[in-house]
Amino acid sequence: MQTIQELFDGILSQNSRALSKGITLIESNLETDTYKANQLVELCLQIPSKSLRIGISGIPGVGKSTFIDTFGTYLCSNGYSVAVLAVDPTSSISKGSILGDKTRMSSLSQMQNCFIRPSPSGGSLGGVTKKMRETILLCEAAGYDYIFIETVGVGQNEITVRSMTDLFLLLMIAGAGDELQGFKRGITEISDIILVNKADGDQKMASALTKAEYQRAVKFLTPSTAGWETLVQTFSSLDSSDCENLFHHITSFNTHILSTGIVSQRRREQEIQWFDDLLHSIAFMYFFHSSLRIEFVNDLKKQISSGTINATIAINKVVNEMK
Ligand SMILES: Nc1nc2c(ncn2[C@@H]2O[C@H](COP(=O)(O)OP(=O)(O)O)[C@@H](O)[C@H]2O)c(=O)[nH]1
Ligand SMILES: [Mg+2]
């Protein structure tokens, strides 16, 4: 039996088996594991972070996994270490997609200094894995230089991932329609870098035009990160010079957030948000601790759907019940 200290030591030495084991412990819903998981998180919290957390978003098929594979491989080849965490809301339905992504990152998964962790099925908080923040902490303790969090461009996912990362990178493609890609949903407003992806072959020209269009549009937006105008670039996983270019921009961004203190301020704010999220889930858990409460709420839902009461009346009944 491995002790938590031994597991922690393994994580510190960037042993990916230890890291996987640690994440499995964190993700466990068993009450007996909670204490150990908390111990591990507390140990990890003592390690100062040097990682840059990068959130990656974009509609399915835009090329997120391929991008992480290409750019991650570039980083690893240049001596950096890379961890990839995937948030895949479809994974609970089609478990095959987990494997799909891992095999798709075929080049990166062969690198020594990389760690790829697909999302577990279920246990999601607004689509984003509940334990994602703790998982990030473990990767940081392991000392990964870059942590990529891949999400899918649906619903609240991006907002949640933004609240866990330092840099938010949005992938788009020319000709897919702004509406569909979230341009009007404000996704661009939370992005620090927008890449017009698959800018190769017969899409090269169209991508350059889309880039120019987005460049004009972002001038009217409030930047997601103070002092950093949202950067729009074209990108192709087939062109290695694009990686070098992007790396240069990401480094400038990192220098900017470090020198201005934005990163520490942002992380403190994110910590508060994390606390709020935890508070909500704890309150929720306590509220539904008794099966009577579950029955009570289910009964109210029945009354709402049959039109006997409305949501306001129902919630007042809940408040009275709690008094
Ligand atoms: N031409 C071209 N195809 C790409 C590029 N990046 C990804 N693809 C293709 O687009 C498809 C979807 O890519 P994937 O990375 O799975 O997208 P995801 O759903 O956003 O993760 C795959 O068939 C890729 O081969 C690129 O830069 N250029
Ligand atoms: Mg993918």
GROMACS .gro file of C-alpha atoms and ligand atoms in nm:
model
  352
    1MET     CA    1   0.000   0.000   0.000
    2GLN     CA    2   0.135   0.336  -0.103
    3THR     CA    3   0.106   0.617   0.150
    4ILE     CA    4  -0.015   0.961   0.046
    5GLN     CA    5   0.336   1.095   0.104
    6GLU     CA    6   0.477   0.832  -0.133
    7LEU     CA    7   0.213   0.914  -0.392
    8PHE     CA    8   0.293   1.284  -0.354
    9ASP     CA    9   0.668   1.216  -0.394
   10GLY     CA   10   0.590   1.025  -0.714
   11ILE     CA   11   0.387   1.318  -0.845
   12LEU     CA   12   0.668   1.560  -0.757
   13SER     CA   13   0.909   1.357  -0.965
   14GLN     CA   14   0.667   1.382  -1.259
   15ASN     CA   15   0.594   1.012  -1.257
   16SER     CA   16   0.285   0.982  -1.476
   17ARG     CA   17   0.161   0.665  -1.307
   18ALA     CA   18   0.165   0.841  -0.972
   19LEU     CA   19  -0.011   1.139  -1.128
   20SER     CA   20  -0.280   0.915  -1.281
   21LYS     CA   21  -0.325   0.743  -0.949
   22GLY     CA   22  -0.351   1.076  -0.769
   23ILE     CA   23  -0.613   1.201  -1.014
   24THR     CA   24  -0.814   0.879  -0.977
   25LEU     CA   25  -0.808   0.932  -0.601
   26ILE     CA   26  -0.924   1.293  -0.643
   27GLU     CA   27  -1.204   1.185  -0.875
   28SER     CA   28  -1.323   0.906  -0.648
   29ASN     CA   29  -1.666   0.951  -0.497
   30LEU     CA   30  -1.594   0.707  -0.215
   31GLU     CA   31  -1.615   0.871   0.125
   32THR     CA   32  -1.310   0.674   0.242
   33ASP     CA   33  -1.104   0.834  -0.037
   34THR     CA   34  -1.210   1.191   0.040
   35TYR     CA   35  -0.978   1.227   0.339
   36LYS     CA   36  -0.676   1.097   0.146
   37ALA     CA   37  -0.764   1.312  -0.155
   38ASN     CA   38  -0.778   1.621   0.067
   39GLN     CA   39  -0.441   1.531   0.218
   40LEU     CA   40  -0.292   1.503  -0.129
   41VAL     CA   41  -0.441   1.835  -0.242
   42GLU     CA   42  -0.303   2.006   0.069
   43LEU     CA   43   0.045   1.874  -0.002
   44CYS     CA   44   0.021   1.986  -0.364
   45LEU     CA   45  -0.094   2.333  -0.260
   46GLN     CA   46   0.244   2.388  -0.093
   47ILE     CA   47   0.426   2.361  -0.423
   48PRO     CA   48   0.454   2.697  -0.600
   49SER     CA   49   0.310   2.683  -0.950
   50LYS     CA   50   0.519   2.754  -1.256
   51SER     CA   51   0.264   2.623  -1.503
   52LEU     CA   52   0.074   2.822  -1.761
   53ARG     CA   53  -0.284   2.697  -1.775
   54ILE     CA   54  -0.431   2.720  -2.121
   55GLY     CA   55  -0.800   2.665  -2.195
   56ILE     CA   56  -0.880   2.554  -2.551
   57SER     CA   57  -1.227   2.589  -2.694
   58GLY     CA   58  -1.409   2.571  -3.025
   59ILE     CA   59  -1.689   2.380  -3.191
   60PRO     CA   60  -1.650   2.003  -3.240
   61GLY     CA   61  -1.434   1.929  -3.542
   62VAL     CA   62  -1.258   2.267  -3.540
   63GLY     CA   63  -0.931   2.085  -3.466
   64LYS     CA   64  -0.872   2.122  -3.090
   65SER     CA   65  -0.727   1.777  -3.031
   66THR     CA   66  -0.511   1.798  -3.342
   67PHE     CA   67  -0.394   2.144  -3.234
   68ILE     CA   68  -0.295   2.019  -2.888
   69ASP     CA   69  -0.119   1.723  -3.049
   70THR     CA   70   0.078   1.945  -3.289
   71PHE     CA   71   0.154   2.235  -3.056
   72GLY     CA   72   0.213   2.007  -2.756
   73THR     CA   73   0.462   1.805  -2.957
   74TYR     CA   74   0.635   2.128  -3.060
   75LEU     CA   75   0.663   2.231  -2.693
   76CYS     CA   76   0.790   1.890  -2.581
   77SER     CA   77   1.046   1.886  -2.862
   78ASN     CA   78   1.172   2.216  -2.730
   79GLY     CA   79   1.226   2.078  -2.383
   80TYR     CA   80   0.901   2.182  -2.216
   81SER     CA   81   0.667   1.948  -2.036
   82VAL     CA   82   0.299   1.934  -2.126
   83ALA     CA   83  -0.010   1.803  -1.950
   84VAL     CA   84  -0.341   1.767  -2.133
   85LEU     CA   85  -0.674   1.744  -1.956
   86ALA     CA   86  -0.981   1.690  -2.165
   87VAL     CA   87  -1.327   1.804  -2.077
   88ASP     CA   88  -1.556   1.602  -2.294
   89PRO     CA   89  -1.924   1.625  -2.210
   90THR     CA   90  -2.002   1.355  -2.462
   91SER     CA   91  -1.776   1.107  -2.289
   92SER     CA   92  -2.044   0.984  -2.049
   93ILE     CA   93  -2.259   0.892  -2.347
   94SER     CA   94  -2.003   0.760  -2.593
   95LYS     CA   95  -1.717   0.629  -2.387
   96GLY     CA   96  -1.532   0.561  -2.711
   97SER     CA   97  -1.454   0.930  -2.758
   98ILE     CA   98  -1.207   0.917  -2.468
   99LEU     CA   99  -0.998   0.659  -2.646
  100GLY     CA  100  -1.060   0.842  -2.970
  101ASP     CA  101  -0.891   1.156  -2.842
  102LYS     CA  102  -0.602   0.977  -2.683
  103THR     CA  103  -0.518   0.791  -3.000
  104ARG     CA  104  -0.566   1.108  -3.200
  105MET     CA  105  -0.293   1.278  -2.999
  106SER     CA  106  -0.066   1.014  -3.143
  107SER     CA  107   0.240   1.227  -3.179
  108LEU     CA  108   0.218   1.395  -2.838
  109SER     CA  109   0.143   1.071  -2.654
  110GLN     CA  110   0.479   0.939  -2.765
  111MET     CA  111   0.672   1.224  -2.607
  112GLN     CA  112   0.853   1.158  -2.280
  113ASN     CA  113   0.760   1.480  -2.104
  114CYS     CA  114   0.387   1.471  -2.164
  115PHE     CA  115   0.084   1.356  -1.972
  116ILE     CA  116  -0.258   1.307  -2.132
  117ARG     CA  117  -0.560   1.256  -1.915
  118PRO     CA  118  -0.901   1.219  -2.077
  119SER     CA  119  -1.204   1.326  -1.876
  120PRO     CA  120  -1.377   1.059  -1.672
  121SER     CA  121  -1.734   0.987  -1.765
  122GLY     CA  122  -2.001   1.155  -1.557
  123GLY     CA  123  -1.943   1.370  -1.248
  124SER     CA  124  -1.966   1.690  -1.441
  125LEU     CA  125  -2.036   2.037  -1.315
  126GLY     CA  126  -2.204   2.225  -1.596
  127GLY     CA  127  -2.028   1.994  -1.837
  128VAL     CA  128  -1.688   2.050  -1.683
  129THR     CA  129  -1.550   1.777  -1.465
  130LYS     CA  130  -1.618   1.854  -1.102
  131LYS     CA  131  -1.266   1.779  -0.989
  132MET     CA  132  -1.092   1.962  -1.271
  133ARG     CA  133  -0.941   2.227  -1.045
  134GLU     CA  134  -0.784   1.971  -0.813
  135THR     CA  135  -0.660   1.780  -1.115
  136ILE     CA  136  -0.492   2.099  -1.240
  137LEU     CA  137  -0.329   2.142  -0.898
  138LEU     CA  138  -0.180   1.794  -0.917
  139CYS     CA  139  -0.039   1.862  -1.264
  140GLU     CA  140   0.110   2.187  -1.132
  141ALA     CA  141   0.274   2.009  -0.841
  142ALA     CA  142   0.416   1.766  -1.096
  143GLY     CA  143   0.577   2.073  -1.253
  144TYR     CA  144   0.431   2.065  -1.602
  145ASP     CA  145   0.521   2.385  -1.787
  146TYR     CA  146   0.203   2.395  -1.990
  147ILE     CA  147  -0.136   2.254  -1.895
  148PHE     CA  148  -0.393   2.237  -2.173
  149ILE     CA  149  -0.760   2.198  -2.091
  150GLU     CA  150  -0.965   2.106  -2.393
  151THR     CA  151  -1.333   2.182  -2.381
  152VAL     CA  152  -1.615   2.166  -2.629
  153GLY     CA  153  -1.788   2.482  -2.738
  154VAL     CA  154  -2.121   2.421  -2.576
  155GLY     CA  155  -2.311   2.604  -2.304
  156GLN     CA  156  -2.136   2.705  -1.987
  157ASN     CA  157  -1.823   2.501  -2.047
  158GLU     CA  158  -1.608   2.781  -2.173
  159ILE     CA  159  -1.695   3.012  -1.887
  160THR     CA  160  -1.606   2.743  -1.635
  161VAL     CA  161  -1.281   2.661  -1.811
  162ARG     CA  162  -1.197   3.033  -1.836
  163SER     CA  163  -1.236   3.047  -1.460
  164MET     CA  164  -0.965   2.785  -1.417
  165THR     CA  165  -0.708   2.906  -1.668
  166ASP     CA  166  -0.459   3.187  -1.728
  167LEU     CA  167  -0.494   3.199  -2.105
  168PHE     CA  168  -0.803   3.122  -2.306
  169LEU     CA  169  -0.751   3.017  -2.665
  170LEU     CA  170  -1.039   2.990  -2.909
  171LEU     CA  171  -1.018   2.796  -3.233
  172MET     CA  172  -1.242   2.896  -3.520
  173ILE     CA  173  -1.258   2.807  -3.886
  174ALA     CA  174  -1.334   3.018  -4.189
  175GLY     CA  175  -1.678   2.967  -4.338
  176ALA     CA  176  -1.844   2.790  -4.047
  177GLY     CA  177  -2.062   3.087  -3.954
  178ASP     CA  178  -2.004   3.330  -3.669
  179GLU     CA  179  -2.331   3.244  -3.499
  180LEU     CA  180  -2.250   2.874  -3.477
  181GLN     CA  181  -1.901   2.939  -3.350
  182GLY     CA  182  -2.014   3.157  -3.065
  183PHE     CA  183  -1.893   3.490  -3.194
  184LYS     CA  184  -2.217   3.651  -3.090
  185ARG     CA  185  -2.245   3.457  -2.765
  186GLY     CA  186  -1.955   3.648  -2.619
  187ILE     CA  187  -1.708   3.363  -2.640
  188THR     CA  188  -1.466   3.591  -2.818
  189GLU     CA  189  -1.485   3.829  -2.523
  190ILE     CA  190  -1.338   3.572  -2.289
  191SER     CA  191  -1.065   3.475  -2.535
  192ASP     CA  192  -0.706   3.602  -2.528
  193ILE     CA  193  -0.603   3.441  -2.853
  194ILE     CA  194  -0.827   3.347  -3.145
  195LEU     CA  195  -0.685   3.110  -3.403
  196VAL     CA  196  -0.848   3.078  -3.743
  197ASN     CA  197  -0.760   2.712  -3.776
  198LYS     CA  198  -0.704   2.481  -4.074
  199ALA     CA  199  -0.552   2.772  -4.265
  200ASP     CA  200  -0.405   2.547  -4.528
  201GLY     CA  201  -0.480   2.417  -4.878
  202ASP     CA  202  -0.782   2.580  -5.037
  203GLN     CA  203  -0.882   2.732  -4.700
  204LYS     CA  204  -0.573   2.948  -4.680
  205MET     CA  205  -0.719   3.254  -4.853
  206ALA     CA  206  -1.055   3.234  -4.678
  207SER     CA  207  -0.875   3.199  -4.342
  208ALA     CA  208  -0.671   3.513  -4.405
  209LEU     CA  209  -0.990   3.704  -4.483
  210THR     CA  210  -1.163   3.570  -4.172
  211LYS     CA  211  -0.862   3.667  -3.964
  212ALA     CA  212  -0.878   4.026  -4.094
  213GLU     CA  213  -1.251   4.035  -4.022
  214TYR     CA  214  -1.206   3.914  -3.663
  215GLN     CA  215  -0.916   4.150  -3.610
  216ARG     CA  216  -1.147   4.440  -3.691
  217ALA     CA  217  -1.422   4.298  -3.470
  218VAL     CA  218  -1.209   4.244  -3.158
  219LYS     CA  219  -1.109   4.610  -3.156
  220PHE     CA  220  -1.461   4.682  -3.030
  221LEU     CA  221  -1.444   4.428  -2.749
  222THR     CA  222  -1.327   4.473  -2.394
  223PRO     CA  223  -1.014   4.260  -2.370
  224SER     CA  224  -1.044   3.944  -2.164
  225THR     CA  225  -0.711   4.027  -2.003
  226ALA     CA  226  -0.640   4.391  -1.917
  227GLY     CA  227  -0.370   4.543  -2.135
  228TRP     CA  228  -0.375   4.257  -2.386
  229GLU     CA  229  -0.565   4.313  -2.708
  230THR     CA  230  -0.722   3.984  -2.818
  231LEU     CA  231  -0.483   3.841  -3.071
  232VAL     CA  232  -0.613   3.691  -3.396
  233GLN     CA  233  -0.390   3.460  -3.597
  234THR     CA  234  -0.428   3.196  -3.863
  235PHE     CA  235  -0.305   2.849  -3.776
  236SER     CA  236  -0.252   2.518  -3.945
  237SER     CA  237  -0.139   2.199  -3.784
  238LEU     CA  238   0.029   2.118  -4.113
  239ASP     CA  239   0.260   2.419  -4.097
  240SER     CA  240   0.538   2.400  -3.836
  241SER     CA  241   0.624   2.770  -3.858
  242ASP     CA  242   0.278   2.846  -3.715
  243CYS     CA  243   0.377   2.674  -3.390
  244GLU     CA  244   0.685   2.886  -3.354
  245ASN     CA  245   0.486   3.200  -3.417
  246LEU     CA  246   0.220   3.105  -3.167
  247PHE     CA  247   0.478   3.010  -2.908
  248HIS     CA  248   0.623   3.358  -2.939
  249HIS     CA  249   0.279   3.513  -2.876
  250ILE     CA  250   0.201   3.286  -2.583
  251THR     CA  251   0.535   3.376  -2.428
  252SER     CA  252   0.454   3.748  -2.467
  253PHE     CA  253   0.117   3.690  -2.306
  254ASN     CA  254   0.276   3.504  -2.017
  255THR     CA  255   0.532   3.781  -1.966
  256HIS     CA  256   0.248   4.034  -1.967
  257ILE     CA  257   0.039   3.856  -1.703
  258LEU     CA  258   0.343   3.788  -1.485
  259SER     CA  259   0.492   4.138  -1.501
  260THR     CA  260   0.161   4.312  -1.434
  261GLY     CA  261   0.062   4.078  -1.151
  262ILE     CA  262  -0.254   3.985  -1.344
  263VAL     CA  263  -0.186   3.615  -1.306
  264SER     CA  264  -0.175   3.620  -0.926
  265GLN     CA  265  -0.475   3.849  -0.904
  266ARG     CA  266  -0.666   3.630  -1.151
  267ARG     CA  267  -0.581   3.315  -0.958
  268ARG     CA  268  -0.696   3.471  -0.632
  269GLU     CA  269  -1.028   3.564  -0.792
  270GLN     CA  270  -1.054   3.213  -0.933
  271GLU     CA  271  -0.991   3.076  -0.584
  272ILE     CA  272  -1.291   3.271  -0.456
  273GLN     CA  273  -1.498   3.134  -0.741
  274TRP     CA  274  -1.378   2.783  -0.659
  275PHE     CA  275  -1.483   2.837  -0.298
  276ASP     CA  276  -1.825   2.957  -0.416
  277ASP     CA  277  -1.865   2.654  -0.641
  278LEU     CA  278  -1.770   2.420  -0.358
  279LEU     CA  279  -2.005   2.601  -0.123
  280HIS     CA  280  -2.289   2.552  -0.370
  281SER     CA  281  -2.221   2.184  -0.413
  282ILE     CA  282  -2.185   2.132  -0.035
  283ALA     CA  283  -2.509   2.322   0.030
  284PHE     CA  284  -2.676   2.112  -0.235
  285MET     CA  285  -2.539   1.793  -0.086
  286TYR     CA  286  -2.657   1.885   0.265
  287PHE     CA  287  -2.995   1.988   0.141
  288PHE     CA  288  -3.053   1.654  -0.027
  289HIS     CA  289  -2.896   1.452   0.251
  290SER     CA  290  -3.229   1.312   0.363
  291SER     CA  291  -3.447   1.108   0.130
  292LEU     CA  292  -3.747   1.300   0.265
  293ARG     CA  293  -3.605   1.617   0.112
  294ILE     CA  294  -3.561   1.444  -0.224
  295GLU     CA  295  -3.923   1.325  -0.209
  296PHE     CA  296  -4.040   1.671  -0.105
  297VAL     CA  297  -3.863   1.836  -0.400
  298ASN     CA  298  -3.979   1.570  -0.646
  299ASP     CA  299  -4.334   1.626  -0.528
  300LEU     CA  300  -4.298   2.001  -0.583
  301LYS     CA  301  -4.166   1.935  -0.935
  302LYS     CA  302  -4.472   1.721  -1.007
  303GLN     CA  303  -4.697   2.003  -0.889
  304ILE     CA  304  -4.507   2.253  -1.107
  305SER     CA  305  -4.535   2.036  -1.418
  306SER     CA  306  -4.906   1.977  -1.361
  307GLY     CA  307  -4.956   2.349  -1.327
  308THR     CA  308  -5.083   2.338  -0.966
  309ILE     CA  309  -4.808   2.570  -0.844
  310ASN     CA  310  -4.536   2.777  -1.007
  311ALA     CA  311  -4.163   2.797  -0.936
  312THR     CA  312  -4.194   3.095  -0.697
  313ILE     CA  313  -4.456   2.925  -0.483
  314ALA     CA  314  -4.252   2.605  -0.487
  315ILE     CA  315  -3.936   2.777  -0.371
  316ASN     CA  316  -4.128   2.952  -0.092
  317LYS     CA  317  -4.240   2.609   0.024
  318VAL     CA  318  -3.877   2.499   0.025
  319VAL     CA  319  -3.779   2.803   0.234
  320ASN     CA  320  -4.059   2.728   0.483
  321GLU     CA  321  -3.953   2.365   0.498
  322MET     CA  322  -3.599   2.470   0.589
  323LYS     CA  323  -3.704   2.702   0.872
  324LIG     N1  324  -0.649   2.061  -4.311
  324LIG     C1  325  -0.645   2.058  -4.178
  324LIG     N2  326  -0.721   1.968  -4.109
  324LIG     C2  327  -0.716   1.968  -3.975
  324LIG     C3  328  -0.633   2.059  -3.902
  324LIG     N3  329  -0.651   2.036  -3.770
  324LIG     C4  330  -0.741   1.936  -3.761
  324LIG     N4  331  -0.780   1.893  -3.882
  324LIG     C5  332  -0.877   1.785  -3.910
  324LIG     O1  333  -1.005   1.820  -3.858
  324LIG     C6  334  -1.073   1.707  -3.804
  324LIG     C7  335  -1.120   1.733  -3.661
  324LIG     O2  336  -1.007   1.751  -3.579
  324LIG     P1  337  -1.010   1.730  -3.418
  324LIG     O3  338  -0.875   1.769  -3.370
  324LIG     O4  339  -1.060   1.597  -3.384
  324LIG     O5  340  -1.118   1.839  -3.375
  324LIG     P2  341  -1.186   1.866  -3.229
  324LIG     O6  342  -1.319   1.801  -3.233
  324LIG     O7  343  -1.198   2.015  -3.221
  324LIG     O8  344  -1.096   1.810  -3.125
  324LIG     C8  345  -0.976   1.590  -3.816
  324LIG     O9  346  -1.010   1.512  -3.929
  324LIG     C9  347  -0.841   1.657  -3.837
  324LIG    O10  348  -0.753   1.578  -3.912
  324LIG    C10  349  -0.552   2.151  -3.978
  324LIG    O11  350  -0.478   2.235  -3.925
  324LIG     N5  351  -0.563   2.145  -4.115
  325MG      MG  352  -1.129   1.676  -2.957
   0.00000   0.00000   0.00000
